Short mmCIF file of C-alpha atoms in Angstrom, two decimals:
data_model
loop_
_atom_site.label_atom_id
_atom_site.label_comp_id
_atom_site.label_asym_id
_atom_site.label_seq_id
_atom_site.Cartn_x
_atom_site.Cartn_y
_atom_site.Cartn_z
CA UNK B 1 15.19 -7.50 -19.71
CA UNK B 2 17.12 -6.80 -22.91
CA UNK B 3 18.94 -3.63 -23.66
CA UNK B 4 22.06 -1.94 -22.55
CA UNK B 5 20.87 -1.17 -19.03
CA UNK B 6 22.74 -2.81 -16.11
CA UNK B 7 20.68 -3.56 -12.99
CA UNK B 8 22.11 -3.50 -9.43
CA UNK B 9 20.27 -5.17 -6.61
CA UNK B 10 21.20 -4.33 -2.95
CA UNK B 11 19.57 -5.08 0.41
CA UNK B 12 19.64 -3.54 3.94
CA UNK B 13 17.84 -4.72 7.07
CA UNK B 14 17.19 -2.68 10.16
CA UNK B 15 15.06 -3.24 13.29
CA UNK B 16 13.05 -0.81 15.34
CA UNK B 17 12.95 -1.60 18.98
CA UNK B 18 11.19 0.93 21.02
CA UNK B 19 12.72 4.36 20.16
CA UNK B 20 15.94 2.84 18.92
CA UNK B 21 16.90 1.82 15.30
CA UNK B 22 19.59 -0.72 14.67
CA UNK B 23 21.31 -2.06 11.56
CA UNK B 24 20.88 -5.87 11.78
CA UNK B 25 23.53 -6.59 9.17
CA UNK B 26 26.13 -4.50 10.94
CA UNK B 27 26.32 -6.01 14.42
CA UNK B 28 23.30 -4.08 15.60
CA UNK B 29 24.84 -0.65 15.23
CA UNK B 30 22.55 2.22 16.14
CA UNK B 31 21.43 4.33 13.14
CA UNK B 32 19.34 7.46 12.71
CA UNK B 33 16.44 8.14 10.53
CA UNK B 34 17.21 11.08 8.16
CA UNK B 35 14.98 12.86 5.73
CA UNK B 36 16.57 13.66 2.32
CA UNK B 37 15.80 16.62 0.01
CA UNK B 38 13.25 14.51 -1.85
CA UNK B 39 11.28 13.90 1.39
CA UNK B 40 12.30 10.20 1.63
CA UNK B 41 13.14 8.89 5.05
CA UNK B 42 16.12 6.59 5.29
CA UNK B 43 18.30 4.96 8.13
CA UNK B 44 21.79 6.20 8.25
CA UNK B 45 24.49 4.99 8.39
CA UNK B 46 23.38 1.60 7.17
CA UNK B 47 25.03 -1.33 5.31
CA UNK B 48 23.67 -2.01 1.80
CA UNK B 49 24.79 -5.59 0.61
CA UNK B 50 24.86 -6.24 -3.03
CA UNK B 51 23.17 -9.52 -4.03
CA UNK B 52 23.46 -11.29 -7.35
CA UNK B 53 20.83 -14.15 -7.07
CA UNK B 54 17.57 -14.93 -5.35
CA UNK B 55 19.54 -17.35 -3.13
CA UNK B 56 21.80 -14.57 -1.93
CA UNK B 57 18.84 -12.33 -1.10
CA UNK B 58 17.12 -15.12 0.80
CA UNK B 59 20.31 -15.94 2.79
CA UNK B 60 20.54 -12.33 3.97
CA UNK B 61 16.94 -12.19 4.88
CA UNK B 62 17.17 -15.39 6.87
CA UNK B 63 20.30 -14.10 8.59
CA UNK B 64 18.67 -10.81 9.55
CA UNK B 65 15.56 -12.77 10.94
CA UNK B 66 17.81 -14.93 13.15
CA UNK B 67 19.53 -11.76 14.70
CA UNK B 68 16.30 -10.06 15.69
CA UNK B 69 15.46 -9.24 19.25
CA UNK B 70 13.32 -11.84 20.84
CA UNK B 71 12.00 -12.60 24.34
CA UNK B 72 9.51 -14.99 25.94
CA UNK B 73 5.92 -13.56 26.46
CA UNK B 74 2.68 -15.00 27.89
CA UNK B 75 1.84 -16.17 24.21
CA UNK B 76 5.18 -17.30 22.72
CA UNK B 77 8.50 -18.50 24.06
CA UNK B 78 10.36 -16.60 21.32
CA UNK B 79 8.36 -13.51 20.42
CA UNK B 80 9.76 -10.66 18.27
CA UNK B 81 10.46 -7.50 20.32
CA UNK B 82 11.09 -5.36 17.34
CA UNK B 83 9.73 -4.38 13.86
CA UNK B 84 12.20 -5.59 11.21
CA UNK B 85 12.32 -3.67 7.93
CA UNK B 86 14.18 -5.14 4.84
CA UNK B 87 14.66 -2.86 2.04
CA UNK B 88 15.52 -4.17 -1.41
CA UNK B 89 16.76 -1.61 -3.97
CA UNK B 90 16.82 -2.20 -7.70
CA UNK B 91 18.89 0.43 -9.59
CA UNK B 92 19.30 0.83 -13.36
CA UNK B 93 22.29 2.37 -14.65
CA UNK B 94 24.94 4.34 -12.86
CA UNK B 95 24.40 5.98 -9.29
CA UNK B 96 21.70 8.51 -9.45
CA UNK B 97 19.74 6.71 -12.18
CA UNK B 98 16.38 5.12 -11.86
CA UNK B 99 15.67 3.24 -8.65
CA UNK B 100 12.85 1.17 -7.27
CA UNK B 101 12.47 0.04 -3.76
CA UNK B 102 10.55 -2.95 -2.10
CA UNK B 103 10.12 -2.86 1.67
CA UNK B 104 9.41 -6.04 3.43
CA UNK B 105 8.21 -5.31 7.09
CA UNK B 106 7.82 -8.05 9.77
CA UNK B 107 5.90 -6.44 12.70
CA UNK B 108 6.25 -7.36 16.38
CA UNK B 109 3.06 -8.80 17.66
CA UNK B 110 0.64 -6.66 19.76
CA UNK B 111 0.31 -7.56 23.41
CA UNK B 112 -2.76 -7.75 25.60
CA UNK B 113 -2.21 -6.40 29.22
CA UNK B 114 -2.80 -9.85 30.73
CA UNK B 115 -0.02 -11.41 28.47
CA UNK B 116 2.52 -9.04 29.97
CA UNK B 117 1.26 -9.33 33.63
CA UNK B 118 4.48 -11.09 34.76
CA UNK B 119 6.89 -8.82 32.92
CA UNK B 120 9.04 -6.15 34.56
CA UNK B 121 8.82 -2.45 34.10
CA UNK B 122 11.10 -2.37 31.04
CA UNK B 123 9.38 -5.20 29.26
CA UNK B 124 5.94 -3.51 29.87
CA UNK B 125 7.37 -0.26 28.40
CA UNK B 126 8.62 -2.27 25.29
CA UNK B 127 5.01 -3.75 24.90
CA UNK B 128 3.43 -0.26 25.20
CA UNK B 129 5.69 1.00 22.65
CA UNK B 130 5.01 -1.79 20.21
CA UNK B 131 1.29 -1.38 20.62
CA UNK B 132 1.49 2.44 20.17
CA UNK B 133 3.44 1.99 16.86
CA UNK B 134 1.11 -0.68 15.59
CA UNK B 135 -1.89 1.65 16.29
CA UNK B 136 -0.11 4.48 14.39
CA UNK B 137 0.60 2.15 11.45
CA UNK B 138 -2.99 0.85 11.31
CA UNK B 139 -4.13 4.44 11.15
CA UNK B 140 -1.85 5.43 8.38
CA UNK B 141 -2.82 2.42 6.25
CA UNK B 142 -6.48 3.10 6.89
CA UNK B 143 -6.24 6.66 5.79
CA UNK B 144 -4.07 5.76 2.69
CA UNK B 145 -6.66 3.18 1.77
CA UNK B 146 -9.52 5.70 2.11
CA UNK B 147 -7.67 8.16 -0.20
CA UNK B 148 -7.11 10.69 2.53
CA UNK B 149 -4.66 13.47 1.53
CA UNK B 150 -3.22 13.78 4.99
CA UNK B 151 -1.51 10.80 6.55
CA UNK B 152 0.19 11.42 10.03
CA UNK B 153 3.20 9.40 9.41
CA UNK B 154 5.43 11.37 11.83
CA UNK B 155 3.61 9.91 14.88
CA UNK B 156 6.36 7.22 15.48
CA UNK B 157 9.65 5.97 13.96
CA UNK B 158 7.92 2.98 12.29
CA UNK B 159 5.45 4.99 10.22
CA UNK B 160 8.14 7.77 9.71
CA UNK B 161 10.47 5.25 8.07
CA UNK B 162 7.63 3.78 6.05
CA UNK B 163 6.65 7.14 4.71
CA UNK B 164 7.14 6.13 1.03
CA UNK B 165 4.33 3.50 1.50
CA UNK B 166 1.81 6.11 2.14
CA UNK B 167 2.69 8.33 -0.87
CA UNK B 168 1.09 8.55 -4.24
CA UNK B 169 2.19 6.03 -6.71
CA UNK B 170 3.18 3.39 -4.08
CA UNK B 171 1.39 0.14 -3.55
CA UNK B 172 1.01 -1.46 0.03
CA UNK B 173 0.03 -5.01 0.77
CA UNK B 174 -0.77 -6.19 4.29
CA UNK B 175 -0.47 -9.85 5.03
CA UNK B 176 -2.26 -10.95 8.20
CA UNK B 177 -0.82 -14.22 9.68
CA UNK B 178 -3.35 -16.30 11.67
CA UNK B 179 -3.13 -19.69 13.25
CA UNK B 180 -5.56 -22.76 12.83
CA UNK B 181 -4.89 -23.82 16.35
CA UNK B 182 -7.77 -23.38 18.72
CA UNK B 183 -5.41 -22.19 21.47
CA UNK B 184 -4.58 -19.14 19.31
CA UNK B 185 -8.16 -18.08 18.57
CA UNK B 186 -8.08 -14.85 20.48
CA UNK B 187 -4.80 -13.66 18.80
CA UNK B 188 -6.08 -14.75 15.26
CA UNK B 189 -9.32 -12.75 15.77
CA UNK B 190 -7.49 -9.78 16.97
CA UNK B 191 -5.15 -9.80 13.86
CA UNK B 192 -8.20 -10.10 11.63
CA UNK B 193 -9.97 -7.24 13.27
CA UNK B 194 -6.87 -5.01 12.79
CA UNK B 195 -6.74 -6.02 9.14
CA UNK B 196 -10.28 -5.33 8.58
CA UNK B 197 -9.94 -1.83 10.09
CA UNK B 198 -6.87 -1.11 7.84
CA UNK B 199 -8.99 -2.20 4.91
CA UNK B 200 -11.72 0.30 5.86
CA UNK B 201 -14.28 -2.36 6.72
CA UNK B 202 -17.00 -1.33 9.11
CA UNK B 203 -16.79 2.35 8.21
CA UNK B 204 -18.55 4.58 5.98
CA UNK B 205 -22.07 4.19 4.24
CA UNK B 206 -21.27 0.82 2.67
CA UNK B 207 -21.82 -0.90 6.00
CA UNK B 208 -18.44 -2.62 6.07
CA UNK B 209 -17.75 -3.63 2.50
CA UNK B 210 -13.99 -4.21 1.73
CA UNK B 211 -12.38 -1.72 -0.66
CA UNK B 212 -9.96 -4.42 -1.97
CA UNK B 213 -12.31 -7.48 -2.50
CA UNK B 214 -13.80 -7.64 -5.95
CA UNK B 215 -15.79 -10.37 -7.61
CA UNK B 216 -16.68 -13.72 -6.16
CA UNK B 217 -18.46 -13.96 -2.93
CA UNK B 218 -17.56 -12.66 0.56
CA UNK B 219 -18.84 -14.64 3.49
CA UNK B 220 -19.12 -12.92 6.78
CA UNK B 221 -19.79 -14.82 10.15
CA UNK B 222 -20.57 -13.23 13.42
CA UNK B 223 -18.76 -15.10 16.23
CA UNK B 224 -20.42 -13.09 19.04
CA UNK B 225 -18.61 -11.60 22.00
CA UNK B 226 -15.35 -13.29 23.14
CA UNK B 227 -13.78 -12.77 26.43
CA UNK B 228 -10.22 -12.36 25.33
CA UNK B 229 -8.89 -11.27 28.71
CA UNK B 230 -10.61 -14.12 30.43
CA UNK B 231 -9.18 -16.67 27.95
CA UNK B 232 -5.72 -15.34 28.51
CA UNK B 233 -5.98 -15.50 32.32
CA UNK B 234 -7.30 -18.89 32.11
CA UNK B 235 -4.36 -19.94 30.00
CA UNK B 236 -1.91 -18.49 32.52
CA UNK B 237 -3.62 -20.31 35.32
CA UNK B 238 -3.35 -23.62 33.55
CA UNK B 239 0.24 -22.84 32.76
CA UNK B 240 1.08 -22.30 36.44
CA UNK B 241 -0.81 -25.35 37.47
CA UNK B 242 0.81 -27.55 34.86
CA UNK B 243 -2.49 -28.33 33.05
CA UNK B 244 -2.47 -28.90 29.30
CA UNK B 245 -4.16 -26.06 27.29
CA UNK B 246 -6.74 -27.62 25.02
CA UNK B 247 -7.98 -24.40 23.57
CA UNK B 248 -9.77 -21.30 24.45
CA UNK B 249 -12.78 -23.24 25.76
CA UNK B 250 -15.46 -21.59 23.67
CA UNK B 251 -17.68 -22.39 20.67
CA UNK B 252 -19.17 -20.04 18.18
CA UNK B 253 -22.94 -19.59 18.62
#
C-alpha cells in the first residue's frame, strides 16, 4: 500500500493445556490471561516476534506446531493435547497507532469415553477439560452466529482468550477437518455435527438451513444411526488382537 505509513507485523504463539497457558515461543513459560482497559484479553508476559516476510511467519508457525504437547490416544499416535493460538498483529505507524489482529486457532480433538478407556486419571482429566472447552467454544460461536447479544465467553480460558472473536465488527471462520478414510468415519461425522451446530443448523423455524450457505444447491443425506461407541470398541479389540482395521464396518442405508 502506498503512502507514508510504516507497517509492522509481529507474531505470538501460546497453547492452552487444561487450566494452564504457556508461551510456545519462549520455552513453554507459563503466562496469565489479563484483561485490558479496553476489554481485550491477552496473554502476559508473552514473546512477540517481528517478521518481515511470509516465509518468516510460516517458519515460526511451523516451529510452534512442532513444540505443542502431544500424546498417543485411542485414535492417533500423536494427538494434540492442547489448543494452540497464533496471534498475528499488523500495526500501522508508531506504537499506539492502528492495529489489526488475526487469530489462528488449532483445536485439540474431542475424545469419546471409549477412546480414553486405557488412559490414567491425569489423561482422563485432560480429555474432560478438552471436551468442556470445545463445548464452550461451540456455544459461543453458535450464539455469535445467531446474533445473540450475550455470549458467555468467560466459561473457560479458551473462549476467554478468544473474546475478540465474539465481539461486533469481528469475523470468525470455522474450518472443519475431516478424513476420507473409512476408519475415521465416526470422527469425521462428529466433527461435521459440531460444525453444523455452530452454524445454527437444525435450530429455529427454518428447519436446519445454514446461515452461511447462499446460492447454489445444498445436498443433505441422512446416514441413519451410527453406533460410534461400538465402532470404537471394535477398533480397540482388533488392535489388541493384532487384526488389521479395514474400516468401521457399516454402510449407509
